[in-house]
PDB file of C-alpha atoms in Angstrom:
ATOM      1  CA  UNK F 204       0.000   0.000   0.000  1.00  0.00           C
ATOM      2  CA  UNK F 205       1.536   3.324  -0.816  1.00  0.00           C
ATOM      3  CA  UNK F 206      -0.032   5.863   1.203  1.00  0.00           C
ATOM      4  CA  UNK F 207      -0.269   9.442  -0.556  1.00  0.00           C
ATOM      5  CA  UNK F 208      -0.855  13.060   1.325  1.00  0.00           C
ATOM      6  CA  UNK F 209      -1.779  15.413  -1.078  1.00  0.00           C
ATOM      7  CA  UNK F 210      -0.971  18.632  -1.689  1.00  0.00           C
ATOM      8  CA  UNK F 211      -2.790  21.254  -0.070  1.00  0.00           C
ATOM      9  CA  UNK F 212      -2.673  23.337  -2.888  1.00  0.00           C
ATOM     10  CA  UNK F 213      -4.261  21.691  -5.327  1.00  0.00           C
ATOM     11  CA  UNK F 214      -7.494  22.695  -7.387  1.00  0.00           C
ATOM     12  CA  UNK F 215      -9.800  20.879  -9.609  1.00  0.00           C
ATOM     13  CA  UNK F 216      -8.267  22.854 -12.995  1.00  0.00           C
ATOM     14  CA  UNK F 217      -4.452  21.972 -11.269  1.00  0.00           C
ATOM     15  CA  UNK F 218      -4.257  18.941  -9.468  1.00  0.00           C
ATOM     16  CA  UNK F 219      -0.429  17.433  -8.928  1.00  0.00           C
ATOM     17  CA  UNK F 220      -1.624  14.712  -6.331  1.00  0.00           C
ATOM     18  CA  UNK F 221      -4.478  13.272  -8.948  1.00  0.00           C
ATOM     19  CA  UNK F 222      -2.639  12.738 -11.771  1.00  0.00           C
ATOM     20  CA  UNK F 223      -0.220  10.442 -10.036  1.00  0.00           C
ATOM     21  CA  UNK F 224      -3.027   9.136  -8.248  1.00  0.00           C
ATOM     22  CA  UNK F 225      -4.370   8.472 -11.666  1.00  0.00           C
ATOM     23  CA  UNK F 226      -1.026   6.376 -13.310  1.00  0.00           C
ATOM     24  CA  UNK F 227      -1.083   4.504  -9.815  1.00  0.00           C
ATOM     25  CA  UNK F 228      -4.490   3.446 -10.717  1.00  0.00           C
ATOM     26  CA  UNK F 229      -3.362   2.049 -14.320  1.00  0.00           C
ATOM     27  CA  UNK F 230      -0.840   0.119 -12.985  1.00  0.00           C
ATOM     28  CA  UNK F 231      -2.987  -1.251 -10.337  1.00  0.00           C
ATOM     29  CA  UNK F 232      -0.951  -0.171  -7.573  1.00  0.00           C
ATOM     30  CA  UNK F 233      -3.002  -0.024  -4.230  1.00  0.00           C
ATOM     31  CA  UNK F 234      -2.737   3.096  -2.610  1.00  0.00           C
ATOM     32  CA  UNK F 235      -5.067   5.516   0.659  1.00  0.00           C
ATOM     33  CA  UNK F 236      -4.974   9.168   1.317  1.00  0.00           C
ATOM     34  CA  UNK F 237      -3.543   9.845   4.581  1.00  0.00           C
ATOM     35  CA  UNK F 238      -4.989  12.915   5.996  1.00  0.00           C
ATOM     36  CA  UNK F 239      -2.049  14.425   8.582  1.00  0.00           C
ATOM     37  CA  UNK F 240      -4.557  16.203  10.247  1.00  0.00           C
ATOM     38  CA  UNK F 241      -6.362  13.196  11.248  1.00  0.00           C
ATOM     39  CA  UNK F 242      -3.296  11.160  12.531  1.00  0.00           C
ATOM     40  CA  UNK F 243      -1.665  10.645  16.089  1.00  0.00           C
ATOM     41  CA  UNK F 244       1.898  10.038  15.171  1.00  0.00           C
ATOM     42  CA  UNK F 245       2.195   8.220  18.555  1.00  0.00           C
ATOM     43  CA  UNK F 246      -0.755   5.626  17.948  1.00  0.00           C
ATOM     44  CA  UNK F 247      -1.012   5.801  13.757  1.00  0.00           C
ATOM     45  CA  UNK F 248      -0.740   1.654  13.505  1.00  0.00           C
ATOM     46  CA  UNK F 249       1.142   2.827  10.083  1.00  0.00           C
ATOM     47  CA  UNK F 250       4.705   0.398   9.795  1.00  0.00           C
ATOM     48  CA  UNK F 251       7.034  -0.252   7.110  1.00  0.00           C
ATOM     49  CA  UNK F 252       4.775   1.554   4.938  1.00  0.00           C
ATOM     50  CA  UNK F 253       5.704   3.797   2.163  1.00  0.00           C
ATOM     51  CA  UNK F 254       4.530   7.409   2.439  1.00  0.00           C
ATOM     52  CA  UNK F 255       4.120   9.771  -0.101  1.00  0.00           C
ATOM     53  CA  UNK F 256       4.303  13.336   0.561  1.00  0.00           C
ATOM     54  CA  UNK F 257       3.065  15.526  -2.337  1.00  0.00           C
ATOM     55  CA  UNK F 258       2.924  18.535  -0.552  1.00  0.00           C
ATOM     56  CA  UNK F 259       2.370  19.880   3.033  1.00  0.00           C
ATOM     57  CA  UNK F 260       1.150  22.720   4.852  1.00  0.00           C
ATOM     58  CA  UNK F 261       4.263  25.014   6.221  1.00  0.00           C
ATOM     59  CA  UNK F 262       3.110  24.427  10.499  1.00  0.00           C
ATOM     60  CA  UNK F 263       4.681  22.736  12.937  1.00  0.00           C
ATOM     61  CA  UNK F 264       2.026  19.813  12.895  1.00  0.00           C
ATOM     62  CA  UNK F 265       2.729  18.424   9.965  1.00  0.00           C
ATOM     63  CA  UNK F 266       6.146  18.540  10.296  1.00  0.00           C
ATOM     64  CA  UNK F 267       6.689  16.887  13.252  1.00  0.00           C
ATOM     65  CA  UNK F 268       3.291  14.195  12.497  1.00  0.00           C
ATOM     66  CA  UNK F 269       5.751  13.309   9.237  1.00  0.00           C
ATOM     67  CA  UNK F 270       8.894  13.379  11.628  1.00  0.00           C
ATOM     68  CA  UNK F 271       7.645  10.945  13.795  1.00  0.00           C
ATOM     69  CA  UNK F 272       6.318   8.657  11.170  1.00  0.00           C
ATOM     70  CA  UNK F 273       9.530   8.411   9.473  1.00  0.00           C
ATOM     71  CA  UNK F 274      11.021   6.392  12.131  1.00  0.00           C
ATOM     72  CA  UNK F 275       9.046   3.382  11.017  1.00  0.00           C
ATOM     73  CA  UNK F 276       8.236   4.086   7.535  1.00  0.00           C
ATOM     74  CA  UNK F 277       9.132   4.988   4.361  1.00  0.00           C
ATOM     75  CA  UNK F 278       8.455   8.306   3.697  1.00  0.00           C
ATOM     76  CA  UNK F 279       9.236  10.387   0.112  1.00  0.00           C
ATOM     77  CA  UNK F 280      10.454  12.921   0.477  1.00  0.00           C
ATOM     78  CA  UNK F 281      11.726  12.503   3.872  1.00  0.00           C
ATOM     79  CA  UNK F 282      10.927  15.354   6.470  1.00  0.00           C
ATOM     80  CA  UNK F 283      14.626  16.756   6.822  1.00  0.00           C
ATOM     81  CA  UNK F 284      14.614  16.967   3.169  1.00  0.00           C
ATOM     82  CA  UNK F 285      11.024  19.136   3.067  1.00  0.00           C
ATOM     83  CA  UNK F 286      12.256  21.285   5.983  1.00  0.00           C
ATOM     84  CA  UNK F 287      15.648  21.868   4.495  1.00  0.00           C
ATOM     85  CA  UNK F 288      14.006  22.609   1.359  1.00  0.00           C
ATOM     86  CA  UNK F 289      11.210  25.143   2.749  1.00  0.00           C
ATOM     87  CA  UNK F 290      14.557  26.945   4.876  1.00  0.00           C
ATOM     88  CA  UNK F 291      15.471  29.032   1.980  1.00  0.00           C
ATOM     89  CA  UNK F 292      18.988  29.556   4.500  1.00  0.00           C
ATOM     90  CA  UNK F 293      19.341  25.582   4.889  1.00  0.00           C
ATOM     91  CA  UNK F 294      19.142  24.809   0.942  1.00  0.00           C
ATOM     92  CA  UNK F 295      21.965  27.665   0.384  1.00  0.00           C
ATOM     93  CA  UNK F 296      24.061  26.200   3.316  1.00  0.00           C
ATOM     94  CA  UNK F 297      23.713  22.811   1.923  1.00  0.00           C
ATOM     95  CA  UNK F 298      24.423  24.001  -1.536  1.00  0.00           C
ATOM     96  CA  UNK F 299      27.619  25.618  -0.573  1.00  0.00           C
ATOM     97  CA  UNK F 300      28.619  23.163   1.776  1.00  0.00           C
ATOM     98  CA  UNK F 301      28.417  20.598  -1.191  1.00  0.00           C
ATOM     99  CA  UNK F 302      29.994  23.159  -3.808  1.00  0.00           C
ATOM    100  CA  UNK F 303      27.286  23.549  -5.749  1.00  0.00           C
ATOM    101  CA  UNK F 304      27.013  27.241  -7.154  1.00  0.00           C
ATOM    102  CA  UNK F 305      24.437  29.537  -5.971  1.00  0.00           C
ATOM    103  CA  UNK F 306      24.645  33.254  -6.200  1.00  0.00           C
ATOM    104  CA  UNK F 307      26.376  35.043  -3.427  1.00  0.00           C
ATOM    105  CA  UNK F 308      23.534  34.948  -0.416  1.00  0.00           C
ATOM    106  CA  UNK F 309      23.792  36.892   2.905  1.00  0.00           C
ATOM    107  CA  UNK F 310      21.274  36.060   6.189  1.00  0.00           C
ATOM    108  CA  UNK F 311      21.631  38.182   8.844  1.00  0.00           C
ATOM    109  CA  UNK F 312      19.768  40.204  11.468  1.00  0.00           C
ATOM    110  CA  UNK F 313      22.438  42.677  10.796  1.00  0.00           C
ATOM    111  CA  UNK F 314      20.826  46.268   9.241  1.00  0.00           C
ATOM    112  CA  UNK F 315      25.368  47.118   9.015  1.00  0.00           C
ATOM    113  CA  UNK F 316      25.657  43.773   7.035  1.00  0.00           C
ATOM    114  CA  UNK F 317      23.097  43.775   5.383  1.00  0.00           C
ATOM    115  CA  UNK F 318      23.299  47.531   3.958  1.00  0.00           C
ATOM    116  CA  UNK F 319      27.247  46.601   3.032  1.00  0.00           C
ATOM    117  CA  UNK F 320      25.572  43.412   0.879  1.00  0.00           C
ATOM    118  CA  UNK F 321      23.540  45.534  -0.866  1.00  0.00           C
ATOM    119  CA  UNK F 322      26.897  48.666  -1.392  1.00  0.00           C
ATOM    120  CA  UNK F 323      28.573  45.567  -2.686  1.00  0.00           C
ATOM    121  CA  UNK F 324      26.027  44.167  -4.862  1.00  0.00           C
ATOM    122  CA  UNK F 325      24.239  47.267  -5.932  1.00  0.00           C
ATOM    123  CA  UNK F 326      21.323  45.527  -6.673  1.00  0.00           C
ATOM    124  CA  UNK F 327      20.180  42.412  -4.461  1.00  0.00           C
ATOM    125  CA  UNK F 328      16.976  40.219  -4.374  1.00  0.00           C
ATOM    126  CA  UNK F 329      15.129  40.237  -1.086  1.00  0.00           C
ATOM    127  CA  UNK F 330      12.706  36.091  -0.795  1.00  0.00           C
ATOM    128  CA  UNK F 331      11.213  35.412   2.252  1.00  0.00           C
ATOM    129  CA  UNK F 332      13.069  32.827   4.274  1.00  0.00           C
ATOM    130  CA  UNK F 333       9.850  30.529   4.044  1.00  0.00           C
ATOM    131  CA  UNK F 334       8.352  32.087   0.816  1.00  0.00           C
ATOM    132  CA  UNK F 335       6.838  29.704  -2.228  1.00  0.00           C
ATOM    133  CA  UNK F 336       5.463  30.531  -5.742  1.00  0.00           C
ATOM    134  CA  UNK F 337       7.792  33.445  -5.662  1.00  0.00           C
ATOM    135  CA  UNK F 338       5.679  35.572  -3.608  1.00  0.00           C
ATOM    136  CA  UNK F 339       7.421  38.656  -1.325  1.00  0.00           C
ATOM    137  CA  UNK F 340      10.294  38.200  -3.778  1.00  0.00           C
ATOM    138  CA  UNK F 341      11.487  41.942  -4.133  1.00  0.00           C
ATOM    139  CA  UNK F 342      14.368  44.028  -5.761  1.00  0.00           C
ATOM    140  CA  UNK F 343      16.182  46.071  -3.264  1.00  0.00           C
ATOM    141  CA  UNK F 344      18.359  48.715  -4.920  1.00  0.00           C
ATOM    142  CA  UNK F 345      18.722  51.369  -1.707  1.00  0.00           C
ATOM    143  CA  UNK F 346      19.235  51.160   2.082  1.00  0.00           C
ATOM    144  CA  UNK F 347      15.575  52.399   2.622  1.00  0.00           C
ATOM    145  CA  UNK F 348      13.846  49.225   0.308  1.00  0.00           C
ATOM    146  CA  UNK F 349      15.416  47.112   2.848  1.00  0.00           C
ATOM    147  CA  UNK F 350      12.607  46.686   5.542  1.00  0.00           C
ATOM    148  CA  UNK F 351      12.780  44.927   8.416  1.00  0.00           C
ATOM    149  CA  UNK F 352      14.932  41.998   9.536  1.00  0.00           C
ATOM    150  CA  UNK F 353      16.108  39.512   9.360  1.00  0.00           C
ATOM    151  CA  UNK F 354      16.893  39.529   5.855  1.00  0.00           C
ATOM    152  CA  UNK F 355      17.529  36.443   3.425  1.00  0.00           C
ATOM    153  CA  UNK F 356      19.667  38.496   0.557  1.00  0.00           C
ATOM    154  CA  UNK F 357      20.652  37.105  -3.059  1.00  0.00           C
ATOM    155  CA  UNK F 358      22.717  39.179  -5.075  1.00  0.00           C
ATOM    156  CA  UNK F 359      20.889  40.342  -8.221  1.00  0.00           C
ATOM    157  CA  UNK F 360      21.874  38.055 -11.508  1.00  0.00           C
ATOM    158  CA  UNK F 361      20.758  39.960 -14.599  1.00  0.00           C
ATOM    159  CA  UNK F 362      17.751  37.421 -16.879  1.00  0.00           C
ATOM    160  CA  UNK F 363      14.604  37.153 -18.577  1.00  0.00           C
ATOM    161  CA  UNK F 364      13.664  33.665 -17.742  1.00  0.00           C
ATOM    162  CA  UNK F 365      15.234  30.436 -15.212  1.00  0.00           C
ATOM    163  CA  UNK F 366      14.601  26.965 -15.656  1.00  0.00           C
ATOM    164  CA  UNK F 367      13.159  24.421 -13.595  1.00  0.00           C
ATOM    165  CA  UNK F 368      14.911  21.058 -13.815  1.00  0.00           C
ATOM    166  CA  UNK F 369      12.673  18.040 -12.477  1.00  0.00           C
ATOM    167  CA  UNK F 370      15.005  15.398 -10.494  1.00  0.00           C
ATOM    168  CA  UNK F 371      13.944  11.752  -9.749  1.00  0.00           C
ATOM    169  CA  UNK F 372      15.978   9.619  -8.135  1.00  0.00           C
ATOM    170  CA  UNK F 373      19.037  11.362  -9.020  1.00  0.00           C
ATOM    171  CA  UNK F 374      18.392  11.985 -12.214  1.00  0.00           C
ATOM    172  CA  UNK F 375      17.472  15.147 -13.810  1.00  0.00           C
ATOM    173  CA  UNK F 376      14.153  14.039 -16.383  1.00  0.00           C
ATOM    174  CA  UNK F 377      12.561  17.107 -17.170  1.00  0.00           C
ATOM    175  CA  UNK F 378      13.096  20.918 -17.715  1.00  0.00           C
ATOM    176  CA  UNK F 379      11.429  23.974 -18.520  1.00  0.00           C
ATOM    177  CA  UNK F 380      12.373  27.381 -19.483  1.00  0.00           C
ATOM    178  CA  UNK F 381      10.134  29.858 -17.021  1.00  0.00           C
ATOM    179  CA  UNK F 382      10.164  33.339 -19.047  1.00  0.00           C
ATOM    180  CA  UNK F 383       8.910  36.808 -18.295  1.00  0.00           C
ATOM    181  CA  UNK F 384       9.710  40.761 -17.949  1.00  0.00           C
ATOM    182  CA  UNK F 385       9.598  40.204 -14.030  1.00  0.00           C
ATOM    183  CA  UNK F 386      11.756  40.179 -11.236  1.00  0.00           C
ATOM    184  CA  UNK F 387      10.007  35.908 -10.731  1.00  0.00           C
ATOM    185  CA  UNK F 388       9.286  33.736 -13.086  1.00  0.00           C
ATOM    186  CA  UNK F 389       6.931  31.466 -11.264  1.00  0.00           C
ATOM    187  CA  UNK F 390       4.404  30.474 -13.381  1.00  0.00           C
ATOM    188  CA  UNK F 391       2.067  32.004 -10.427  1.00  0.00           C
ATOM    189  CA  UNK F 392       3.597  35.308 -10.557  1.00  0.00           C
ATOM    190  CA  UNK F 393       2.536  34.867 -14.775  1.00  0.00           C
ATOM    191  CA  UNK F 394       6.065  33.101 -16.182  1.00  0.00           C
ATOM    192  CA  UNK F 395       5.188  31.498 -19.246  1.00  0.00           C
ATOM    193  CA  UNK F 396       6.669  27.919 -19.209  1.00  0.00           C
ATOM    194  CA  UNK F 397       7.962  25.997 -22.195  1.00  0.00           C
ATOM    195  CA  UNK F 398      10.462  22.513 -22.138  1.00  0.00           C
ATOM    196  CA  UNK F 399      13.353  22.588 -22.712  1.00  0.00           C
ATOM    197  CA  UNK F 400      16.149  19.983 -23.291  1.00  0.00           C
ATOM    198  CA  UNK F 401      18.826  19.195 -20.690  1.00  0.00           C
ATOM    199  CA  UNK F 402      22.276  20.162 -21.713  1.00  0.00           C
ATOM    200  CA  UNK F 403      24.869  18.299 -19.921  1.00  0.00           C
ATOM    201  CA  UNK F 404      25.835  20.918 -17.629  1.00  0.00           C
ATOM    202  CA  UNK F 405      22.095  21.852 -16.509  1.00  0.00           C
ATOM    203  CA  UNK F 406      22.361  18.194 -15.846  1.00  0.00           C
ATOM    204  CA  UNK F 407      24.824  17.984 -13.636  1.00  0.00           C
ATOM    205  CA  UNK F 408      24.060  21.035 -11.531  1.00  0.00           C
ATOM    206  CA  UNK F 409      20.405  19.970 -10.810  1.00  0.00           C
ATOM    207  CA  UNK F 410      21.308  16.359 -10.004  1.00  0.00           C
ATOM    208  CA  UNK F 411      24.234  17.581  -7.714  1.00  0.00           C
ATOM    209  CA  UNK F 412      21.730  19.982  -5.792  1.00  0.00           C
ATOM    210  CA  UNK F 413      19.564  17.308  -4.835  1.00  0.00           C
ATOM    211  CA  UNK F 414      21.771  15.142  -4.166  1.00  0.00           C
ATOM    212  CA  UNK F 415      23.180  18.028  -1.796  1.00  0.00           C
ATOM    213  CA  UNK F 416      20.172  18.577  -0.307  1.00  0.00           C
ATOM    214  CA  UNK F 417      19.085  14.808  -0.202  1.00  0.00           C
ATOM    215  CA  UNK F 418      15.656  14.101  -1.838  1.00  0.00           C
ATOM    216  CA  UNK F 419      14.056  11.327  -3.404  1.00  0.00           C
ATOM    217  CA  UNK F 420      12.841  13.874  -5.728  1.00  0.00           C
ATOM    218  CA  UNK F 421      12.852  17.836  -6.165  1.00  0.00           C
ATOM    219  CA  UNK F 422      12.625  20.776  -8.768  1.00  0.00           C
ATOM    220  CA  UNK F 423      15.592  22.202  -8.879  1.00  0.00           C
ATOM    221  CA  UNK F 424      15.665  26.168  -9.679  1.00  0.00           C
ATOM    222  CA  UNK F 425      18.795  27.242 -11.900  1.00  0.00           C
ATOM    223  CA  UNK F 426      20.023  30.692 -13.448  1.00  0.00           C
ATOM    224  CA  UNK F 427      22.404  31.336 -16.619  1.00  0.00           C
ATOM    225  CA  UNK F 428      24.745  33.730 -15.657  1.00  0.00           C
ATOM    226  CA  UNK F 429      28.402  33.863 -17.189  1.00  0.00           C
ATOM    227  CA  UNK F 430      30.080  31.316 -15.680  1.00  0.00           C
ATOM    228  CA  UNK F 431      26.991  28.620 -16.359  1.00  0.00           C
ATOM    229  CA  UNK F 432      24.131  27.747 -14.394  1.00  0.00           C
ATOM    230  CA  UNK F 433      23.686  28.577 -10.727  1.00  0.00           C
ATOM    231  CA  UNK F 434      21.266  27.131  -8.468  1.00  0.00           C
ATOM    232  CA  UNK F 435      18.694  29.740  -6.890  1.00  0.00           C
ATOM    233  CA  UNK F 436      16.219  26.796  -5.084  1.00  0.00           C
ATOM    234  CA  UNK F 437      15.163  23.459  -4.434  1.00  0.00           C
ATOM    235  CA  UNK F 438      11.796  22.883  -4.102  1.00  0.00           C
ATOM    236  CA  UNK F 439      10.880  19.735  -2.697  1.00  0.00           C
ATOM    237  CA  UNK F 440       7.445  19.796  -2.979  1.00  0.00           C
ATOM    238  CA  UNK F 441       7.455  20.908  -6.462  1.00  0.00           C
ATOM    239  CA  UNK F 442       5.077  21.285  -9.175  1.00  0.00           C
ATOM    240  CA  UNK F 443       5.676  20.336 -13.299  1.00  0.00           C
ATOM    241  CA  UNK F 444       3.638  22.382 -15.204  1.00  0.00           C
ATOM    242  CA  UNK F 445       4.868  22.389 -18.490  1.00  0.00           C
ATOM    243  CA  UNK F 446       6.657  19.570 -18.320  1.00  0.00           C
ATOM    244  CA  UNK F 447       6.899  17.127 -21.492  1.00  0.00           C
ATOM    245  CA  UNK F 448       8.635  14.533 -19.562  1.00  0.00           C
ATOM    246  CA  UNK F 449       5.680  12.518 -18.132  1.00  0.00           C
ATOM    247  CA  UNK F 450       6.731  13.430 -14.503  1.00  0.00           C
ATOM    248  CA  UNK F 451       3.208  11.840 -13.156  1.00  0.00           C
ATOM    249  CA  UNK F 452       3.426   8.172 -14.773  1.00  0.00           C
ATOM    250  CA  UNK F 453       7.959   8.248 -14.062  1.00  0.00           C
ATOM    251  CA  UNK F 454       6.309   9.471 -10.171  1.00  0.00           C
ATOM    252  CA  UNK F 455       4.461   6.527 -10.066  1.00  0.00           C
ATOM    253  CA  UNK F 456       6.847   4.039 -11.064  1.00  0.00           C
ATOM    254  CA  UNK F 457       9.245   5.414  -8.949  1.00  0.00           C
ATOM    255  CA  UNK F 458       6.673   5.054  -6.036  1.00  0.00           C
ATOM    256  CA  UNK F 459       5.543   1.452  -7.086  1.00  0.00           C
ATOM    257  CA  UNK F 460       9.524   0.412  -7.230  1.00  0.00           C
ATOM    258  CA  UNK F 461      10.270   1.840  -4.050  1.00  0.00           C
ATOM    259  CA  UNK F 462       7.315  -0.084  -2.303  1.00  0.00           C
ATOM    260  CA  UNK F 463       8.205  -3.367  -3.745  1.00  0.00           C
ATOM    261  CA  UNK F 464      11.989  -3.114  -2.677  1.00  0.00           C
ATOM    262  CA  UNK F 465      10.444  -2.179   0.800  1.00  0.00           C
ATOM    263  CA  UNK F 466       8.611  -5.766   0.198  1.00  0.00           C
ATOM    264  CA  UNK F 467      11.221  -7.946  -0.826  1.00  0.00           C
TER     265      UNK F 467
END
């Protein structure tokens, strides 16, 4: 049985969780929603079962329900992977600790170093340490656009689009090419989305920031600046829209694999 906890986020018109749910269901792959609101970690009677997280709400609940049912089961991806993944901080420290490149970052609580970023920079992105779909994402070009603290600070790398490079099992399957005359190219913030192939460099920069970062599976969020790509995010709840690769069926296999090894 592969249980499945499905993305909060999804809507009738945009619905990740369903169409894996659906290529489960032609390969005849047993499977239950698991509701983490409706679970006692403590007394769940789930063990040695494979878990499936599709996506999670950002509280404390959740985290530590998933946490605790990790010690007996199976679960994709695994909790310290999601939390290091929502920690905008945690994904660069991981990147950098694994030398993968990311543009120069700064986290402090610090208005001195955070004003001496910016005078080195000239121009710096502001995210939200816990931001998603590229919301709060601002340009910060003076002292006075700084705001309060603490600050999570990226130094500004000139584009028009990123990609988004869908890794499974350490290998990168899918890309697109997000494109727009914004600061984000979510396609939430409007970012048209189009594939792309997967040069051998894009390649091996996605599949080295998951594997720095540890996930069964992840979108990984690069930039083309001169020196190559640079890795902005990892999302490990992420989304595939505009995908070619078939990222719901390869999902599903990857899920229905996983299970039987778990079996055997």
């Amino acid at each position: 049985m592969i249980y499945i906890v499905p993305k909060p986020t999804d809507t009738p018109d945009d619905n990740s969780t369903g169409t894996v749910m659906r290529e489960l269901e032609r390969a005849d792959a047993r499977y239950g929603v698991l509701d983490l609101g409706d679970v006692n970690p403590l007394d769940s009677g789930l063990e040695n079962e494979l878990i499936w997280v599709c996506g999670i709400r950002q509280d404390g609940h959740q985290f530590e329900t998933l946490n605790v049912l990790s010690l007996n089961n199976r679960v994709i991806n695994t909790p310290a992977s999601i939390v290091a993944c929502a920690s905008k901080v945690m994904t660069t420290a991981l990147l950098l600790e694994n030398n993968v490149r990311t543009p120069d970052t700064a986290y402090t609580q610090s208005e001195r170093q955070a004003r001496e970023f910016l005078l080195r920079h000239k121009k710096i992105v502001y995210k939200p340490l816990y931001g998603y779909d590229g919301n709060g994402i601002r340009l910060v070009t003076e002292p006075g656009e700084l705001g309060p603290g603490p600050w999570y600070l990226q130094e500004y790398v000139k584009n028009d689009r990123d990609f988004r490079v869908f890794v499974l099992g350490g290998e990168a399957v899918g890309a697109i090419a997000r494109i727009s005359d914004t600061l984000t190219h979510n396609i939430h913030q409007g970012g048209i989305g189009m594939p792309v192939a997967i040069d051998e460099e894009m390649r091996a920069v996605a599949e080295a920031a998951a594997a720095a970062i540890g996930t069964d599976y992840c979108g990984v969020d690069l930039l083309l600046d001169r020196e190559g790509y640079t890795v902005l995010e990892v999302n490990g709840t992420p989304n595939w829209h505009c995908m070619a690769a078939p990222i719901p069926n390869l999902l599903a296999r990857y899920l229905i694999e996983r299970e039987r090894e778990m079996r055997a």
